[in-house]
């Protein structure tokens, strides 16, 4: 495309922006190509992408394996409807159960929808098994999605005043505080629901004592333990599921983000004792469609290869080491997280300015809040790409620092 055509295209794109509901500030960039760990904008400028669709593109942008799964499955069958079996749906459910403590899967299309299903399942179980108990304990700063019920379950302060009245029945407790959690339990409590690493809150891991204590509380009070692994699942934290880092056996788990490697599919998993939906209680038009299931199966087949997860742990240490050095050199704060869900506290330097500067330089980062940078690259990222990212960050920080002093 020549320069004139390009600038006309960009002008036209700007004009069309008014037809999109403005739900988030977006930079004036139009990405048109993604390949592995890089995105390319309309001018051909490359961006090393450590956001990857928000911890979604498990294998990077447009991996061949997903292209092939999409092509092969869509040539055969796209959607027979959710009330029929299809083979990819069965194969994927089988794979997920074989590699976890769960026996049954319900497929959905987004993390929020899977969590909505988890909340419904817990309430159904409460009706059948616990005299109508329905309250779910969730945690401050936790994030579970943007449907009305999942926003009600979410512990983000900024959600509190929105869309009132919320769905009732959620009791929020400070994270990592076992005694406060036990005090919040009453006879109508049915479940405890949490993320094992609070992602949107700024990558806050749950303490092992806390998580194992929650499991004990659930046994003692006959409650379900629901783990939201929408962000942590599919090897993001260096084990296939984050609950495997702990000595626990959850009753319900939800998956989303990384499961489809960029395509929309999520899942709700449980065991046979907890699975209690009656016909008609749960469903969804696109749920379990063979195209998304074939894609997720291809993603899992890659992630389950013997060297894949060890690579995540190696590269995780490498990234943490690089960030530790950066933190020491620029007087920044803590580096924390597991696997390839890592945060760096930026202390007095604005994380949002870092994100903007880095983007100008061709590096995409995420700031879950003004003091935290979050790194969630594709699980296939290499050491040399980490080196490039750290170098770019060093450049940005040097620039911001001279600017502050000057
Ligand atoms: C992203 C996320 C969700 C919501 O997933 P959507 O696909 O955006 O609906 C829920 N829980 C956690 C922990 C998440 O990170």
Coordinates of C-alpha atoms and ligand atoms in Angstrom, one line a residue:
X1 CA 0.0 0.0 0.0
X2 CA 1.4 3.4 -0.9
X3 CA 1.6 6.3 1.6
X4 CA -1.5 8.1 0.2
X5 CA -3.7 5.1 0.3
X6 CA -2.5 4.3 3.8
X7 CA -3.3 7.8 5.2
X8 CA -6.7 7.7 3.5
X9 CA -7.4 4.3 5.2
X10 CA -6.4 5.7 8.5
X11 CA -8.6 8.8 8.1
X12 CA -11.5 6.5 7.2
X13 CA -10.9 4.4 10.3
X14 CA -10.8 7.5 12.5
X15 CA -14.2 8.5 11.1
X16 CA -15.7 5.1 11.9
X17 CA -14.6 5.3 15.5
X18 CA -17.8 7.1 16.4
X19 CA -19.8 4.0 15.7
X20 CA -18.1 2.0 18.5
X21 CA -19.4 2.4 22.0
X22 CA -16.5 4.0 23.9
X23 CA -16.0 1.5 26.7
X24 CA -12.2 2.0 27.1
X25 CA -9.6 4.5 26.0
X26 CA -7.9 3.1 22.9
X27 CA -4.6 4.5 21.4
X28 CA -4.7 5.6 17.8
X29 CA -3.2 2.4 16.5
X30 CA -4.8 -0.1 14.1
X31 CA -3.3 -3.5 14.5
X32 CA -3.6 -5.5 11.3
X33 CA -1.2 -8.4 11.8
X34 CA 0.1 -10.6 14.6
X35 CA 2.8 -13.2 14.4
X36 CA 4.2 -15.0 17.4
X37 CA 5.3 -12.5 20.0
X38 CA 4.9 -9.5 17.8
X39 CA 2.0 -7.3 16.6
X40 CA 2.2 -5.0 13.6
X41 CA 0.3 -1.7 13.1
X42 CA -1.0 -0.1 9.9
X43 CA 2.4 1.4 9.2
X44 CA 4.2 -1.9 9.6
X45 CA 5.7 -0.9 13.0
X46 CA 6.4 -3.9 15.1
X47 CA 5.5 -4.2 18.8
X48 CA 6.9 -6.9 21.1
X49 CA 3.7 -7.9 22.9
X50 CA 3.8 -8.9 26.5
X51 CA 0.1 -8.4 27.0
X52 CA -1.1 -11.0 24.4
X53 CA -4.7 -10.1 24.3
X54 CA -4.8 -10.0 28.1
X55 CA -3.0 -13.3 29.0
X56 CA -5.1 -15.0 26.3
X57 CA -2.7 -15.9 23.5
X58 CA -1.1 -18.9 25.1
X59 CA 1.0 -19.7 22.0
X60 CA 1.4 -16.1 20.7
X61 CA -0.4 -14.5 17.8
X62 CA -1.9 -16.6 15.0
X63 CA 0.1 -19.8 15.7
X64 CA 0.0 -22.4 12.9
X65 CA -1.6 -24.9 15.2
X66 CA -4.7 -22.7 15.7
X67 CA -4.9 -21.8 12.0
X68 CA -4.9 -25.5 11.2
X69 CA -7.5 -26.4 13.8
X70 CA -9.8 -23.6 12.6
X71 CA -9.4 -24.6 9.0
X72 CA -9.7 -28.3 9.4
X73 CA -12.7 -28.1 11.8
X74 CA -14.6 -25.4 10.0
X75 CA -14.3 -27.3 6.7
X76 CA -16.0 -30.2 8.4
X77 CA -18.5 -28.8 10.9
X78 CA -19.0 -25.4 12.5
X79 CA -22.1 -25.7 14.7
X80 CA -24.5 -28.6 15.0
X81 CA -26.1 -26.9 18.0
X82 CA -25.5 -27.2 21.8
X83 CA -28.1 -30.0 22.3
X84 CA -26.1 -32.5 20.2
X85 CA -22.8 -34.2 20.9
X86 CA -19.9 -33.4 18.7
X87 CA -16.5 -35.1 18.8
X88 CA -14.2 -32.1 19.6
X89 CA -16.5 -31.2 22.5
X90 CA -16.1 -34.7 23.9
X91 CA -12.4 -34.9 23.3
X92 CA -11.8 -31.6 25.0
X93 CA -13.9 -32.5 28.0
X94 CA -12.0 -35.8 28.3
X95 CA -8.6 -34.0 28.0
X96 CA -9.5 -31.5 30.8
X97 CA -10.8 -34.2 33.1
X98 CA -7.8 -36.5 32.5
X99 CA -5.4 -33.7 33.6
X100 CA -7.3 -32.4 36.6
X101 CA -9.3 -33.6 39.6
X102 CA -12.6 -32.9 37.9
X103 CA -15.1 -35.3 36.3
X104 CA -17.4 -33.1 34.2
X105 CA -17.2 -30.0 32.1
X106 CA -19.6 -27.4 30.9
X107 CA -18.3 -25.2 28.0
X108 CA -19.1 -21.5 27.6
X109 CA -17.7 -18.6 25.7
X110 CA -16.2 -16.2 28.2
X111 CA -14.7 -16.2 31.7
X112 CA -17.6 -14.3 33.1
X113 CA -20.1 -16.8 31.6
X114 CA -18.1 -19.7 33.2
X115 CA -18.1 -18.0 36.6
X116 CA -21.8 -17.2 36.2
X117 CA -22.2 -21.0 35.7
X118 CA -20.1 -21.7 38.8
X119 CA -22.3 -19.4 40.9
X120 CA -25.5 -21.0 39.6
X121 CA -24.1 -24.5 40.2
X122 CA -23.2 -23.6 43.8
X123 CA -26.7 -22.2 44.4
X124 CA -28.3 -25.2 42.9
X125 CA -26.2 -27.5 45.1
X126 CA -27.2 -25.4 48.1
X127 CA -30.8 -25.9 47.2
X128 CA -30.4 -29.6 46.9
X129 CA -27.8 -30.4 49.5
X130 CA -27.8 -27.6 52.1
X131 CA -31.3 -26.3 52.9
X132 CA -31.2 -23.5 50.4
X133 CA -27.8 -22.1 51.4
X134 CA -26.8 -19.6 48.7
X135 CA -24.2 -17.1 50.0
X136 CA -20.8 -17.1 48.4
X137 CA -17.8 -15.7 50.1
X138 CA -15.5 -13.8 47.7
X139 CA -12.5 -11.6 48.3
X140 CA -11.7 -7.9 48.3
X141 CA -10.0 -6.8 45.0
X142 CA -10.8 -10.1 43.4
X143 CA -12.1 -10.1 39.8
X144 CA -14.6 -12.5 38.4
X145 CA -16.1 -10.8 35.3
X146 CA -18.5 -8.2 34.0
X147 CA -21.9 -9.8 33.9
X148 CA -24.2 -8.6 36.7
X149 CA -23.7 -11.6 39.0
X150 CA -19.9 -11.7 38.4
X151 CA -19.6 -8.0 39.0
X152 CA -21.5 -8.5 42.2
X153 CA -19.0 -11.3 43.1
X154 CA -16.0 -9.0 42.2
X155 CA -14.3 -7.2 45.0
X156 CA -13.0 -4.2 43.0
X157 CA -13.9 -1.0 44.8
X158 CA -14.8 0.8 41.6
X159 CA -17.5 -1.7 40.8
X160 CA -19.3 -1.2 44.1
X161 CA -21.5 1.7 43.2
X162 CA -22.2 0.5 39.6
X163 CA -25.5 -0.9 38.2
X164 CA -27.4 -1.1 41.5
X165 CA -29.1 -3.1 42.7
X166 CA -26.5 -5.8 42.3
X167 CA -27.1 -9.6 42.6
X168 CA -27.2 -10.2 46.4
X169 CA -25.6 -13.1 48.2
X170 CA -21.9 -12.3 48.0
X171 CA -19.9 -11.6 51.1
X172 CA -16.5 -10.0 50.6
X173 CA -13.6 -10.6 52.9
X174 CA -10.0 -9.4 52.9
X175 CA -7.7 -11.7 50.8
X176 CA -5.3 -14.0 52.6
X177 CA -7.1 -13.7 55.9
X178 CA -8.3 -17.0 57.1
X179 CA -9.9 -15.9 60.4
X180 CA -11.9 -13.1 58.7
X181 CA -13.1 -15.7 56.2
X182 CA -14.2 -18.1 58.9
X183 CA -16.0 -15.3 60.7
X184 CA -18.0 -14.5 57.5
X185 CA -19.4 -18.0 57.3
X186 CA -23.0 -18.5 58.4
X187 CA -25.7 -21.2 57.9
X188 CA -26.7 -19.8 54.5
X189 CA -23.1 -19.9 53.2
X190 CA -22.7 -22.3 50.3
X191 CA -19.2 -21.7 48.8
X192 CA -15.9 -19.8 48.9
X193 CA -14.8 -18.5 45.5
X194 CA -11.3 -17.1 44.8
X195 CA -8.5 -16.6 42.3
X196 CA -5.2 -18.2 43.5
X197 CA -3.3 -15.3 42.0
X198 CA -5.5 -12.1 42.0
X199 CA -4.6 -11.0 38.4
X200 CA -6.5 -7.7 37.9
X201 CA -5.7 -6.7 41.5
X202 CA -2.0 -6.5 40.5
X203 CA -0.9 -10.1 40.6
X204 CA -1.4 -11.0 44.3
X205 CA -0.7 -14.6 45.0
X206 CA -2.7 -16.5 47.7
X207 CA -0.6 -17.8 50.6
X208 CA -0.4 -21.6 50.7
X209 CA -1.6 -21.6 54.4
X210 CA -4.5 -19.5 53.5
X211 CA -5.6 -21.7 50.6
X212 CA -5.1 -24.9 52.5
X213 CA -7.0 -23.4 55.4
X214 CA -9.9 -22.5 53.1
X215 CA -10.0 -26.1 52.1
X216 CA -10.3 -27.1 55.8
X217 CA -13.0 -24.5 56.3
X218 CA -15.0 -25.9 53.4
X219 CA -14.7 -29.4 54.8
X220 CA -15.7 -28.3 58.3
X221 CA -18.7 -26.1 57.2
X222 CA -19.8 -28.2 54.2
X223 CA -19.0 -25.6 51.6
X224 CA -17.9 -25.8 48.0
X225 CA -14.4 -24.5 47.1
X226 CA -14.6 -22.6 43.8
X227 CA -11.4 -21.6 42.1
X228 CA -11.5 -19.0 39.3
X229 CA -8.7 -20.0 37.0
X230 CA -9.8 -17.9 34.1
X231 CA -6.4 -16.1 34.2
X232 CA -4.2 -18.6 36.0
X233 CA -5.3 -21.8 34.1
X234 CA -3.6 -23.4 31.1
X235 CA -0.1 -23.3 32.5
X236 CA 0.0 -19.5 33.0
X237 CA 1.5 -19.9 36.5
X238 CA 3.8 -22.8 35.6
X239 CA 1.6 -25.7 36.3
X240 CA -1.3 -26.7 34.1
X241 CA -3.7 -25.3 36.7
X242 CA -2.7 -23.0 39.6
X243 CA -4.5 -25.2 42.2
X244 CA -1.9 -27.8 41.5
X245 CA 0.7 -25.6 43.3
X246 CA -1.3 -26.1 46.5
X247 CA -2.3 -29.1 48.5
X248 CA -6.1 -28.8 47.7
X249 CA -8.8 -30.4 45.8
X250 CA -11.3 -27.8 44.6
X251 CA -15.0 -28.7 43.9
X252 CA -15.4 -26.3 41.1
X253 CA -12.9 -24.6 38.7
X254 CA -13.5 -22.2 35.9
X255 CA -11.2 -21.6 32.8
X256 CA -11.3 -19.0 30.1
X257 CA -8.6 -16.7 28.6
X258 CA -5.7 -19.1 27.7
X259 CA -7.9 -22.1 27.0
X260 CA -8.7 -21.0 23.4
X261 CA -5.3 -19.3 22.8
X262 CA -7.1 -16.2 21.5
X263 CA -10.4 -17.7 20.5
X264 CA -13.5 -17.4 22.7
X265 CA -14.1 -20.5 24.8
X266 CA -14.3 -21.1 28.5
X267 CA -15.2 -24.0 30.8
X268 CA -16.8 -24.8 34.1
X269 CA -15.5 -28.0 35.7
X270 CA -16.7 -30.0 38.7
X271 CA -16.8 -33.4 40.3
X272 CA -19.7 -35.9 40.1
X273 CA -20.8 -35.2 43.7
X274 CA -21.2 -31.5 43.0
X275 CA -22.6 -31.7 39.5
X276 CA -26.3 -31.2 40.0
X277 CA -27.9 -29.1 37.2
X278 CA -31.3 -30.4 36.1
X279 CA -32.1 -30.3 32.4
X280 CA -32.8 -26.7 31.4
X281 CA -30.9 -25.1 34.2
X282 CA -27.8 -24.3 32.1
X283 CA -27.0 -23.9 28.5
X284 CA -26.0 -21.5 25.7
X285 CA -26.3 -21.3 22.0
X286 CA -22.6 -21.4 21.1
X287 CA -21.5 -23.5 24.0
X288 CA -19.3 -26.5 23.1
X289 CA -19.2 -25.7 19.4
X290 CA -16.8 -27.9 17.6
X291 CA -14.6 -25.2 16.1
X292 CA -13.7 -23.6 19.5
X293 CA -13.3 -27.0 21.1
X294 CA -10.9 -28.2 18.3
X295 CA -8.9 -25.0 18.8
X296 CA -8.7 -25.5 22.6
X297 CA -7.8 -29.1 22.1
X298 CA -4.9 -28.0 19.8
X299 CA -3.7 -25.5 22.4
X300 CA -3.8 -28.1 25.2
X301 CA -2.0 -30.7 23.0
X302 CA 0.9 -28.2 22.7
X303 CA 0.9 -27.1 26.4
X304 CA 0.9 -30.8 27.5
X305 CA 4.0 -31.6 25.5
X306 CA 6.7 -32.7 27.9
X307 CA 9.1 -29.7 27.6
X308 CA 6.4 -27.0 27.4
X309 CA 5.7 -26.4 31.1
X310 CA 9.4 -26.7 32.2
X311 CA 10.2 -23.9 29.6
X312 CA 7.6 -21.6 31.3
X313 CA 9.4 -22.1 34.7
X314 CA 12.8 -21.4 33.2
X315 CA 11.7 -18.3 31.3
X316 CA 9.8 -17.1 34.4
X317 CA 13.0 -17.1 36.5
X318 CA 14.8 -15.4 33.6
X319 CA 12.2 -12.6 33.5
X320 CA 12.1 -12.2 37.2
X321 CA 15.8 -11.9 37.4
X322 CA 15.8 -9.2 34.7
X323 CA 13.1 -7.3 36.5
X324 CA 14.9 -7.6 39.8
X325 CA 17.9 -6.0 38.3
X326 CA 15.8 -3.3 36.7
X327 CA 14.1 -2.7 40.1
X328 CA 17.4 -2.4 41.9
X329 CA 18.8 0.0 39.2
X330 CA 15.8 2.3 39.2
X331 CA 14.7 2.0 42.8
X332 CA 11.4 0.3 41.9
X333 CA 9.5 -2.1 44.1
X334 CA 8.7 -5.8 44.4
X335 CA 8.8 -8.4 41.7
X336 CA 6.2 -11.1 42.3
X337 CA 4.0 -13.7 40.7
X338 CA 4.3 -17.2 39.3
X339 CA 5.1 -18.6 35.9
X340 CA 4.4 -16.0 33.3
X341 CA 2.0 -13.9 35.4
X342 CA 4.5 -11.5 36.9
X343 CA 4.2 -8.0 38.4
X344 CA 6.7 -5.3 39.0
X345 CA 5.8 -2.5 41.5
X346 CA 6.9 0.8 40.1
X347 CA 6.6 2.8 43.4
X348 CA 6.8 6.5 42.5
X349 CA 7.0 6.1 38.8
X350 CA 3.6 6.0 37.1
X351 CA 3.0 2.6 35.6
X352 CA 0.6 4.1 33.1
X353 CA 3.3 6.5 31.8
X354 CA 5.6 3.5 31.4
X355 CA 3.0 1.7 29.4
X356 CA 2.5 4.6 27.1
X357 CA 6.2 5.3 26.6
X358 CA 6.9 1.7 26.1
X359 CA 4.2 1.5 23.4
X360 CA 5.7 4.3 21.5
X361 CA 9.0 2.3 21.6
X362 CA 7.3 -0.8 20.3
X363 CA 6.7 -2.7 23.5
X364 CA 3.3 -3.6 24.8
X365 CA 2.8 -3.8 28.5
X366 CA -0.1 -3.7 30.9
X367 CA -0.6 -1.7 34.1
X368 CA -3.4 -3.1 36.3
X369 CA -3.0 0.0 38.4
X370 CA -0.9 3.1 38.6
X371 CA 1.9 1.4 40.6
X372 CA 2.0 -2.0 39.0
X373 CA 3.2 -3.3 35.7
X374 CA 1.9 -6.8 34.7
X375 CA 3.8 -9.1 32.4
X376 CA 1.7 -11.8 30.7
X377 CA 3.5 -12.8 27.5
X378 CA 2.8 -15.9 25.4
X379 CA 4.0 -19.0 27.2
X380 CA 6.4 -19.5 24.3
X381 CA 8.4 -16.3 24.7
X382 CA 12.2 -16.7 24.5
X383 CA 15.1 -15.4 26.5
X384 CA 16.2 -13.1 23.7
X385 CA 12.8 -11.5 23.5
X386 CA 12.8 -11.0 27.3
X387 CA 16.2 -9.3 26.8
X388 CA 14.8 -7.0 24.2
X389 CA 11.8 -6.1 26.4
X390 CA 14.1 -5.4 29.5
X391 CA 16.3 -3.2 27.3
X392 CA 13.3 -1.3 26.0
X393 CA 12.0 -0.9 29.6
X394 CA 15.4 0.3 30.7
X395 CA 15.4 2.9 28.0
X396 CA 11.9 4.1 29.0
X397 CA 12.8 4.3 32.7
X398 CA 15.9 6.2 32.0
X399 CA 14.0 8.7 29.9
X400 CA 11.2 9.1 32.5
X401 CA 13.8 9.5 35.3
X402 CA 15.7 12.3 33.5
X403 CA 12.4 13.9 32.8
X404 CA 11.4 13.8 36.5
X405 CA 14.7 15.2 37.6
X406 CA 14.8 17.9 34.9
Ligands
LIG1 C1 -10.5 -12.1 32.7 C2 -11.1 -12.7 33.9 C3 -12.5 -13.0 34.0 C4 -13.5 -12.6 33.0 O1 -13.3 -13.2 31.8 P1 -14.0 -12.7 30.5 O2 -13.6 -13.7 29.4 O3 -13.5 -11.3 30.2 O4 -15.5 -12.7 30.8 C5 -12.9 -13.7 35.2 N1 -12.0 -14.0 36.1 C6 -10.7 -13.7 36.1 C7 -9.8 -14.2 37.2 C8 -10.2 -13.1 35.0 O5 -8.9 -12.7 34.9

